[in-house]
Short mmCIF file of N, CA and C in Angstrom, two decimals:
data_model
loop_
_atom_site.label_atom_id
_atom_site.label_comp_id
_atom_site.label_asym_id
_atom_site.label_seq_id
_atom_site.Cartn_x
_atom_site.Cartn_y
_atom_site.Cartn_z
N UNK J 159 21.20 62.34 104.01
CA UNK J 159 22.53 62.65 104.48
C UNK J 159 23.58 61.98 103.59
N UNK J 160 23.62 60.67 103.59
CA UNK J 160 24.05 59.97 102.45
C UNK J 160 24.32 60.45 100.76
N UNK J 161 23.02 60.87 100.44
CA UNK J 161 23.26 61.84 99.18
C UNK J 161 23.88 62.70 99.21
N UNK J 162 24.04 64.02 100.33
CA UNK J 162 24.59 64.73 100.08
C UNK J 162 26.43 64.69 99.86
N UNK J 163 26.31 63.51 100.81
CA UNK J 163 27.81 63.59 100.91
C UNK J 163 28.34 62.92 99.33
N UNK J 164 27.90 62.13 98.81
CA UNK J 164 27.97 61.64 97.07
C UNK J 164 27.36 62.43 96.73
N UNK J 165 26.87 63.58 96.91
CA UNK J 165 27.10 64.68 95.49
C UNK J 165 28.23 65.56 95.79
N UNK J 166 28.50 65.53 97.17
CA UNK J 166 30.10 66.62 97.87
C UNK J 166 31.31 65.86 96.97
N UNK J 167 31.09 64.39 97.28
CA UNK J 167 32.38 64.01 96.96
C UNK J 167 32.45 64.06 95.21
N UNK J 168 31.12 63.45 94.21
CA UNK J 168 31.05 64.12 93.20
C UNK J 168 31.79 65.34 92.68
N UNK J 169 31.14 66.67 93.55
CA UNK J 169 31.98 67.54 93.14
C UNK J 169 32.85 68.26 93.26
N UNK J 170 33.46 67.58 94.57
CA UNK J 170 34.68 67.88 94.54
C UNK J 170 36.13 66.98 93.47
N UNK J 171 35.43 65.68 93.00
CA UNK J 171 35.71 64.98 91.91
C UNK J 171 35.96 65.39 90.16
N UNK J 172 34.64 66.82 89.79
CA UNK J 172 34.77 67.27 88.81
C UNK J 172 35.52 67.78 89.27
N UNK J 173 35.54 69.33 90.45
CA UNK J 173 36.60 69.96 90.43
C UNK J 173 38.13 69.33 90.26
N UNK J 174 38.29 68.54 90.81
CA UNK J 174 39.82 67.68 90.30
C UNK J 174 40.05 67.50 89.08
N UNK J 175 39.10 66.87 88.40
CA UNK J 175 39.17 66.20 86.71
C UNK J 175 39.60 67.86 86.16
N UNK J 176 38.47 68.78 86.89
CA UNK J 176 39.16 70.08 86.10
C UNK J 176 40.42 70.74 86.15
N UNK J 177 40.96 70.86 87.56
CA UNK J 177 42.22 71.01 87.93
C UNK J 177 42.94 70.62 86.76
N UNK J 178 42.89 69.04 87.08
CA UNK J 178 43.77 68.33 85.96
C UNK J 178 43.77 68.57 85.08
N UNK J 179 42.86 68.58 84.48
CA UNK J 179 42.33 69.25 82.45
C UNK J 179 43.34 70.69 82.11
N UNK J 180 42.91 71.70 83.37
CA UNK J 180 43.71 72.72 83.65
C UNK J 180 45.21 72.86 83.44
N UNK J 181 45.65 72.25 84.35
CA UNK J 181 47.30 71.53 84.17
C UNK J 181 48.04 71.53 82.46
N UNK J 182 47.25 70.30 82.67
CA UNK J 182 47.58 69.65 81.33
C UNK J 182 47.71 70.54 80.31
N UNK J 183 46.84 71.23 80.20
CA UNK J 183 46.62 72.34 79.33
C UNK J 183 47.75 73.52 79.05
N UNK J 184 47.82 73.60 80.49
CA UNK J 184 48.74 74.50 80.73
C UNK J 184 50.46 74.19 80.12
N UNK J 185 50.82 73.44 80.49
CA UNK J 185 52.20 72.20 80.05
C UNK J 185 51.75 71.71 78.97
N UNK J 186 51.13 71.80 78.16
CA UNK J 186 50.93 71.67 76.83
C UNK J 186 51.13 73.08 75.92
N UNK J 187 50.89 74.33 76.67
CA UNK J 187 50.97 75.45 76.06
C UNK J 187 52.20 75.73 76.39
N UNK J 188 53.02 75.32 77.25
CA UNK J 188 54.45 76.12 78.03
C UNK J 188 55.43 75.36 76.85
N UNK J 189 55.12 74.15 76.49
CA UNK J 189 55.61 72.77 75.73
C UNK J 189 55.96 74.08 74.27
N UNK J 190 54.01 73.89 73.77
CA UNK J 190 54.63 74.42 72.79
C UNK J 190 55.27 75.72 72.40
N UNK J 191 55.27 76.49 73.34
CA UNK J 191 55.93 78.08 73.01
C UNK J 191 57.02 78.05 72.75
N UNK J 192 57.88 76.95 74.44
CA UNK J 192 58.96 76.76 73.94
C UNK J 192 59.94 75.76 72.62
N UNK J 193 59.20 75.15 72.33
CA UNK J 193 59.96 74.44 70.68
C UNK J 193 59.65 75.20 69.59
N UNK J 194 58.37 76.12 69.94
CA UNK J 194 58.30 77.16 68.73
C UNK J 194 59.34 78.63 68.91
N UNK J 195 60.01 78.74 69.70
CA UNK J 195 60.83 79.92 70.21
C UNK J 195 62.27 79.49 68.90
N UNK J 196 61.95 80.45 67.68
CA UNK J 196 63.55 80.35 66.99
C UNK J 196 64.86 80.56 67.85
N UNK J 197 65.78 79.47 67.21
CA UNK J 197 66.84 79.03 68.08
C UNK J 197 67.87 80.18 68.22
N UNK J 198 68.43 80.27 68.94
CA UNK J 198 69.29 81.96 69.46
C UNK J 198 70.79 81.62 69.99
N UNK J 199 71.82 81.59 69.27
CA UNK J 199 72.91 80.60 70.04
C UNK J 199 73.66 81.25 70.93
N UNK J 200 74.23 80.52 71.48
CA UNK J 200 74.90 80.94 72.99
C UNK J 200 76.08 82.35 72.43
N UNK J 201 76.85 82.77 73.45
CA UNK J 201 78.01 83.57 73.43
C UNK J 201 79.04 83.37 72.21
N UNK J 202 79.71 82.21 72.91
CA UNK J 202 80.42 81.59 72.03
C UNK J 202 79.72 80.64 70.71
N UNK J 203 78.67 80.39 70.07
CA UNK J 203 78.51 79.80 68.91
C UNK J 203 78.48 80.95 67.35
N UNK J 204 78.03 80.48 66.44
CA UNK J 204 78.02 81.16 65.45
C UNK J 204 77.04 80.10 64.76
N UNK J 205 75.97 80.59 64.26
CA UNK J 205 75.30 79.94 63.67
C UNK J 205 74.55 80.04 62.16
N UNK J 206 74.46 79.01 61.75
CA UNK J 206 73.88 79.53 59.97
C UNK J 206 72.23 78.82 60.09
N UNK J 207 71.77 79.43 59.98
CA UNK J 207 70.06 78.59 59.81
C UNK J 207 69.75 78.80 58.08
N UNK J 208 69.67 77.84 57.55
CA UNK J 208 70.10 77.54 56.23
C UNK J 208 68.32 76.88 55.86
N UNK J 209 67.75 77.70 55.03
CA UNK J 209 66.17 77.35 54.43
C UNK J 209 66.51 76.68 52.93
N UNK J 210 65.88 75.39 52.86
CA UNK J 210 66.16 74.99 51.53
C UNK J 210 64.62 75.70 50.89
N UNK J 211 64.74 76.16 49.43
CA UNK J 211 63.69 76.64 48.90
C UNK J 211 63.86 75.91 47.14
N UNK J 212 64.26 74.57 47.50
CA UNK J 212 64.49 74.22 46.05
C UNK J 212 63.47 73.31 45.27
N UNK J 213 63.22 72.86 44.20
CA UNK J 213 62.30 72.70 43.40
C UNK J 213 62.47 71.13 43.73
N UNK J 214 63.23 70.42 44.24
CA UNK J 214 63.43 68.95 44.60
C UNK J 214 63.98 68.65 45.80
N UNK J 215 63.49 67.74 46.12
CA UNK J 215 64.37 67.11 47.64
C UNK J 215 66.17 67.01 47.21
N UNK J 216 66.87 66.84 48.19
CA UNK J 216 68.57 66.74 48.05
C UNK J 216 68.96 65.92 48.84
N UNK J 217 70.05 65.18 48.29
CA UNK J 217 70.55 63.80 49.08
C UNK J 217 71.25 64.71 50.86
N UNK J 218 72.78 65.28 50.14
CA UNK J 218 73.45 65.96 51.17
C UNK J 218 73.57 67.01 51.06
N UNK J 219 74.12 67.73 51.90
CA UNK J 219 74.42 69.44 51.94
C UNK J 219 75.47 68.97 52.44
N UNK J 220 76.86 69.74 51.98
CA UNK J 220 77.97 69.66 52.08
C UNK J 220 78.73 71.02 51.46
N UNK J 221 79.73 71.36 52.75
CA UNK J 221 80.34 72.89 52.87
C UNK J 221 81.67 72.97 53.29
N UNK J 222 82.35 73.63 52.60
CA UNK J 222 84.02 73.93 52.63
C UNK J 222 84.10 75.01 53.01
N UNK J 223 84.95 75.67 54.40
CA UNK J 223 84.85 76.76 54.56
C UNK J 223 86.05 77.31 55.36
N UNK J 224 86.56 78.53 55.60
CA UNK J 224 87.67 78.91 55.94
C UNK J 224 86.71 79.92 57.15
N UNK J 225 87.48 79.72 58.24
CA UNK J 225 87.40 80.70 59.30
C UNK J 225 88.48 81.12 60.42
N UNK J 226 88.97 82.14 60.49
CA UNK J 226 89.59 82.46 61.03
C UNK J 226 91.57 81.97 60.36
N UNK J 227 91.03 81.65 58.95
CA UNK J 227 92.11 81.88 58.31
C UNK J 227 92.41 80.28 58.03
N UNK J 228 91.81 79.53 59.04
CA UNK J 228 92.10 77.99 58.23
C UNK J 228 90.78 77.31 57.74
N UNK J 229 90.85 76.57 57.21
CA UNK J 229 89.98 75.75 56.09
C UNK J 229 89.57 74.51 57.09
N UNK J 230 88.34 74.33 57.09
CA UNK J 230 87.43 73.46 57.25
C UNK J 230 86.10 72.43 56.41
N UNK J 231 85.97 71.61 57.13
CA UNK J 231 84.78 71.37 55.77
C UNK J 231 83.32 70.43 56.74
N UNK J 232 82.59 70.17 56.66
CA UNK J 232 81.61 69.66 56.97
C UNK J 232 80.19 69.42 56.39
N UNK J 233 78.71 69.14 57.04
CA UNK J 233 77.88 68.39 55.70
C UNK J 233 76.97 68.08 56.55
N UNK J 234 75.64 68.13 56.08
CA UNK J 234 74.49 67.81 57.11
C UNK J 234 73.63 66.64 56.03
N UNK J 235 73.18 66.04 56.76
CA UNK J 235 72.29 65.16 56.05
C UNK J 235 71.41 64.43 56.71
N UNK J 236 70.29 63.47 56.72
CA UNK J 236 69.02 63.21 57.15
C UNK J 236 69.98 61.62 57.96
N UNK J 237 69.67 61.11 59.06
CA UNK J 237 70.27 60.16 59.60
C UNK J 237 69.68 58.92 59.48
N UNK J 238 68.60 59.14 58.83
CA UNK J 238 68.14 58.03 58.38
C UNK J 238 68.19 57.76 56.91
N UNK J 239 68.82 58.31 56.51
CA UNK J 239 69.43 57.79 55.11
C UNK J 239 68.15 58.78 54.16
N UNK J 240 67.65 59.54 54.53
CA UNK J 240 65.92 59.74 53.78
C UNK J 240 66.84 61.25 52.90
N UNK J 241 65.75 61.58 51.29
CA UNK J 241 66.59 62.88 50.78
C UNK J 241 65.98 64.07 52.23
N UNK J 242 66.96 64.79 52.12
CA UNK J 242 66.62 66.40 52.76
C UNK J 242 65.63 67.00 52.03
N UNK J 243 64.22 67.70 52.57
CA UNK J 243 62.78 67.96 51.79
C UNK J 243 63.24 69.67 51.27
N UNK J 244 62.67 69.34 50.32
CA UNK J 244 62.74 71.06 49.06
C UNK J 244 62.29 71.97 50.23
N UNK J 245 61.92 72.04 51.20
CA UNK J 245 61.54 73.43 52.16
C UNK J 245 62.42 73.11 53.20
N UNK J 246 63.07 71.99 53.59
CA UNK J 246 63.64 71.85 54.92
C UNK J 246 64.36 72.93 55.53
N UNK J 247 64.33 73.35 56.63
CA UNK J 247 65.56 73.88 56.99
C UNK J 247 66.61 73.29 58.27
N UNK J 248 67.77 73.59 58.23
CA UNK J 248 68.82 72.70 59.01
C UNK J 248 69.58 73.79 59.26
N UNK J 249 70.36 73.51 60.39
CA UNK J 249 71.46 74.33 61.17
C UNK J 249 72.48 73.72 60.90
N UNK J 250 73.61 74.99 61.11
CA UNK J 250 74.90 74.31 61.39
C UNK J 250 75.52 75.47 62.21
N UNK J 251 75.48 74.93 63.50
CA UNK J 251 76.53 75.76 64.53
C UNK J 251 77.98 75.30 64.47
N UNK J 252 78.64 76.52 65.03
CA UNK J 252 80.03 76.04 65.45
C UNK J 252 80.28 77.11 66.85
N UNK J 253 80.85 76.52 67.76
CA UNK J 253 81.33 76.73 68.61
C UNK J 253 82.91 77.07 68.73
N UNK J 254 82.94 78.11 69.37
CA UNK J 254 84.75 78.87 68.90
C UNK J 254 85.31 78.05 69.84
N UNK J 255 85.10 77.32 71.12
CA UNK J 255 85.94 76.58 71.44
C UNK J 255 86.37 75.64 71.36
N UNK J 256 85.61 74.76 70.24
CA UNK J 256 86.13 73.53 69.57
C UNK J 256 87.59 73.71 69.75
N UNK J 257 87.87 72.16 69.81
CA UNK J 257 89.08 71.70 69.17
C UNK J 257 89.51 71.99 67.76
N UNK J 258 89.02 71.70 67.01
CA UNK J 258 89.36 72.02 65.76
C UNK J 258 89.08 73.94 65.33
N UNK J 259 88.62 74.76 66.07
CA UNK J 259 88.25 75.87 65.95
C UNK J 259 89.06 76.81 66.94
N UNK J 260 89.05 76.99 67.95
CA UNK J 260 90.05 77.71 69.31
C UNK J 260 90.15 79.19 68.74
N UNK J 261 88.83 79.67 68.19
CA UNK J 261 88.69 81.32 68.11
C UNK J 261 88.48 82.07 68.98
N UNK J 262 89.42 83.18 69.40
CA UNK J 262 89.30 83.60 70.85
C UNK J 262 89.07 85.37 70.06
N UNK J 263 88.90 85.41 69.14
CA UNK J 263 87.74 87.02 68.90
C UNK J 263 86.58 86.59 68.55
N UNK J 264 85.71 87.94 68.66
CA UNK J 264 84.28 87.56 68.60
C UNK J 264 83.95 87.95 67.04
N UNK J 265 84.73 88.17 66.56
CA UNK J 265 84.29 88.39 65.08
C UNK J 265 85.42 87.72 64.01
N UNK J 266 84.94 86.98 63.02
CA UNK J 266 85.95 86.26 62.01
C UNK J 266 85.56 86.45 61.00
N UNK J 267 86.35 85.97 59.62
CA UNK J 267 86.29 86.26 58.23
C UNK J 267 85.75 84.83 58.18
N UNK J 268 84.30 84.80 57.25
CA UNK J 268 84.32 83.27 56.98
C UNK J 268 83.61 83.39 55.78
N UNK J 269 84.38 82.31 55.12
CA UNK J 269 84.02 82.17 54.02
C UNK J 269 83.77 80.39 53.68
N UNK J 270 82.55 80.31 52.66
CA UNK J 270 81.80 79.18 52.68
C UNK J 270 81.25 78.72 51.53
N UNK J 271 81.39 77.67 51.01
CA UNK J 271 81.21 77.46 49.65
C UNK J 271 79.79 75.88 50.21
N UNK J 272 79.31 76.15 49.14
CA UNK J 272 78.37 75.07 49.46
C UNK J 272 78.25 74.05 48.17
N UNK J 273 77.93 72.64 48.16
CA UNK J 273 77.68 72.03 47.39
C UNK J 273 76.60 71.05 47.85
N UNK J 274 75.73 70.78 46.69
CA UNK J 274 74.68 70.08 46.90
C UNK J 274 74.98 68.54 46.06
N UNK J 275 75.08 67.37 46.98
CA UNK J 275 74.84 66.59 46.88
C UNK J 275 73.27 65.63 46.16
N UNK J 276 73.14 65.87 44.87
CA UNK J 276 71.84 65.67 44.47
C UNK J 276 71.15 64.59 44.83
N UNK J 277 71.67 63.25 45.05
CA UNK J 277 71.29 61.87 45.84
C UNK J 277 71.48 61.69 46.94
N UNK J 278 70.64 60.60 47.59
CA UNK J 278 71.29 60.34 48.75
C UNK J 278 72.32 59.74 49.37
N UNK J 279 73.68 59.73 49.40
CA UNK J 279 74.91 58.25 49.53
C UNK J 279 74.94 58.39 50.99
N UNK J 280 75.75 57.82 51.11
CA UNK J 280 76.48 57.43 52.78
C UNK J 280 77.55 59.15 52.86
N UNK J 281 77.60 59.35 53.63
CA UNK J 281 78.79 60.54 54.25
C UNK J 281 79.76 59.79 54.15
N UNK J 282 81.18 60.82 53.51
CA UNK J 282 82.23 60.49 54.41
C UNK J 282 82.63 61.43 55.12
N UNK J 283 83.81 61.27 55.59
CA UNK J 283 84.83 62.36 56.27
C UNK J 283 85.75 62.60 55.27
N UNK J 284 85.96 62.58 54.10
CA UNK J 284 86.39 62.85 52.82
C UNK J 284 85.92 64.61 52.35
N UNK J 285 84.13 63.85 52.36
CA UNK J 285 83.54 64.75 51.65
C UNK J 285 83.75 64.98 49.96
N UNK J 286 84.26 63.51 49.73
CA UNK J 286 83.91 62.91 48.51
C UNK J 286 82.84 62.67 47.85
N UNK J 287 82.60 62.92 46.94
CA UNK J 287 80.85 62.27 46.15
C UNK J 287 81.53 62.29 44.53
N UNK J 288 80.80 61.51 43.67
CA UNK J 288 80.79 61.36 42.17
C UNK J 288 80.05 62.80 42.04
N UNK J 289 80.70 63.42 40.74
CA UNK J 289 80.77 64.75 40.33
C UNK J 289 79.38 64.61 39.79
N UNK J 290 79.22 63.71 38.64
CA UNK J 290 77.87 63.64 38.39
C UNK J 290 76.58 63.96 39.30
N UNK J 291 76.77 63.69 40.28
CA UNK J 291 75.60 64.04 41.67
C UNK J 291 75.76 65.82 42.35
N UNK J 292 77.12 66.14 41.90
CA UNK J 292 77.82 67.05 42.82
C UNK J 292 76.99 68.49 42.29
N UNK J 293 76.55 69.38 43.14
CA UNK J 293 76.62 70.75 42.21
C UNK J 293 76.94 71.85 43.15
N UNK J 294 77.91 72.44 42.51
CA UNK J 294 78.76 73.87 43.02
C UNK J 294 77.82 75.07 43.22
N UNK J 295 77.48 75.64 44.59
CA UNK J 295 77.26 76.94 44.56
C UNK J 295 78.30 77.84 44.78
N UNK J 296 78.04 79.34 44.27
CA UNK J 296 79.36 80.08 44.33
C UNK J 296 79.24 80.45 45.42
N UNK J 297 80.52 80.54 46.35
CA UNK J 297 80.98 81.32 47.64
C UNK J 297 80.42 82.28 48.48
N UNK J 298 80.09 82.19 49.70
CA UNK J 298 79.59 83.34 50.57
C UNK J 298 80.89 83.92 51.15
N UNK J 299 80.60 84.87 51.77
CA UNK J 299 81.70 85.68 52.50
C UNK J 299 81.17 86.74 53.49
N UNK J 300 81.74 86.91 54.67
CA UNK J 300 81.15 88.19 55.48
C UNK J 300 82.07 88.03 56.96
N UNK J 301 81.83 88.80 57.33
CA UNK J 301 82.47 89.09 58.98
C UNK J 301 81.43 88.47 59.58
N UNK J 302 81.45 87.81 60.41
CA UNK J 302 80.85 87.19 61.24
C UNK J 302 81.00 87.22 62.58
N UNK J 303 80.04 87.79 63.36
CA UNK J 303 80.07 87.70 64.97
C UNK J 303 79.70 86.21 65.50
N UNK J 304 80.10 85.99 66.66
CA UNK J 304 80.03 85.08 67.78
C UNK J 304 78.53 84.84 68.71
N UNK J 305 77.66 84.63 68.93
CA UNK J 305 76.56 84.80 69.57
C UNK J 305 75.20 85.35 68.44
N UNK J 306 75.53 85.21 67.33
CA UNK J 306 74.42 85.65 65.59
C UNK J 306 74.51 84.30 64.99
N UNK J 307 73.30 84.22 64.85
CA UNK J 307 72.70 83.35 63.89
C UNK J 307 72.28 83.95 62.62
N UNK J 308 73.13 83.30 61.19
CA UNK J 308 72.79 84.05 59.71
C UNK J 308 72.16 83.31 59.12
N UNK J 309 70.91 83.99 58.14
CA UNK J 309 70.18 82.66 57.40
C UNK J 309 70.10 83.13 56.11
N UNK J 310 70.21 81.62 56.10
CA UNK J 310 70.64 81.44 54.05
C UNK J 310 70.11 80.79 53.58
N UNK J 311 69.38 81.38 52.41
CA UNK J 311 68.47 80.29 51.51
C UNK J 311 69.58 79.75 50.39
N UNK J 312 69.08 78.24 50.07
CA UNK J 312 69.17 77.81 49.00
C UNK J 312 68.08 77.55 48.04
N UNK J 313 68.13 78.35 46.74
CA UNK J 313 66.92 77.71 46.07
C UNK J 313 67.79 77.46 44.81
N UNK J 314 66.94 76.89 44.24
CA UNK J 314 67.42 76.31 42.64
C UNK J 314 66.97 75.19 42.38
N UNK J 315 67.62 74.24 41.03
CA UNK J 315 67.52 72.36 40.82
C UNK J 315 68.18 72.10 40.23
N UNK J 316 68.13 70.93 40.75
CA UNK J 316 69.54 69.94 39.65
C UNK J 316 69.97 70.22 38.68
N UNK J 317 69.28 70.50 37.59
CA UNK J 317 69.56 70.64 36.27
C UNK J 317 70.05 72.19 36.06
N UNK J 318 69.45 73.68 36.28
CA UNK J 318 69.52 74.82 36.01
C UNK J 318 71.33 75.21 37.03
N UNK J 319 70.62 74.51 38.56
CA UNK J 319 72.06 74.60 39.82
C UNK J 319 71.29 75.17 40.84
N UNK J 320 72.21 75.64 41.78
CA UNK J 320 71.52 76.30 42.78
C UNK J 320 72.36 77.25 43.28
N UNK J 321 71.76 78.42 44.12
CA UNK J 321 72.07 79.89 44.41
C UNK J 321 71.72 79.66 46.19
N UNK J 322 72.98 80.12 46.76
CA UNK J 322 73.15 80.72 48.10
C UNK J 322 73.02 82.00 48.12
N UNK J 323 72.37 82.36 49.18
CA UNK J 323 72.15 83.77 49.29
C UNK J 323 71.88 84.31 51.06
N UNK J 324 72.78 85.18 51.31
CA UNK J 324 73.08 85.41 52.43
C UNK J 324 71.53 86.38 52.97
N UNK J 325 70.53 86.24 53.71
CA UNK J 325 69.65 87.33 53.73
C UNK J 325 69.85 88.65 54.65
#
């Protein structure tokens, strides 16, 4: 009588461990679908998903750009001071209701110049760097909707330059 009940409670014991195993499993698969789901921005954002495809790592990415008729500028870079990797890719949203933005159509003229920062320095809010490090890509341009994400490769290197390209 004794045995039976330690092999009941036994297996009702695997069944649990399995439950659990189950679970886990499960919230491990829900986990990863969703961080693998490409990013889709809200109503109001506008977004650039920007693929580096260049032959070397890059200190900063740094961008001058006009939308909606005034000039802006901004710059992405690794926060731990580390270069940005030759395949990385990085976002840059903007949101039309910023403060500094207050776009109330869903479609704007934007135009965007990019420069690659070849080292790694400190940021400013300048968006200053020694020219020697600096390299000019030529200008994008397009109408742009509100709630679209556009992606743009950079490939090239230091020495030859590098090419934006709207896909």
């Amino acid at each position: 009588m004794f045995s039976k009940f330690i092999r009941r409670i036994m297996s009702d014991k695997k069944k649990l461990i399995m439950a659990i195993v189950g679970i886990f499993l499960l919230i491990l698969a829900v986990d990863r679908w969703y961080w693998s789901r490409p990013y889709s921005p809200g109503k109001d954002e506008l977004a650039l998903r920007i693929q580096f495809d260049t032959k070397e790592d890059v200190g900063l990415l740094v961008y001058d750009y006009y939308m909606d008729g005034r000039q802006h500028g901004g710059g992405v870079s690794n926060a731990d001071g580390s270069m940005m990797k030759h395949d990385d890719q990085v976002f840059v949203v903007w949101d039309r209701n910023a403060e500094e933005l207050q776009i109330t159509a869903d479609t704007v003229d934007l135009w965007i110049r990019f420069r690659i920062i070849t080292e790694y320095v400190t940021p400013n809010f300048e968006n200053i760097y020694p020219e020697e490090i600096t390299r000019y890509l030529e200008p994008l341009s397009w109408k742009a909707d509100f709630g679209k994400a556009y992606d743009i490769t950079i490939t090239g290197d230091r020495d030859k330059g590098y090419v934006a390209i709207l896909n």
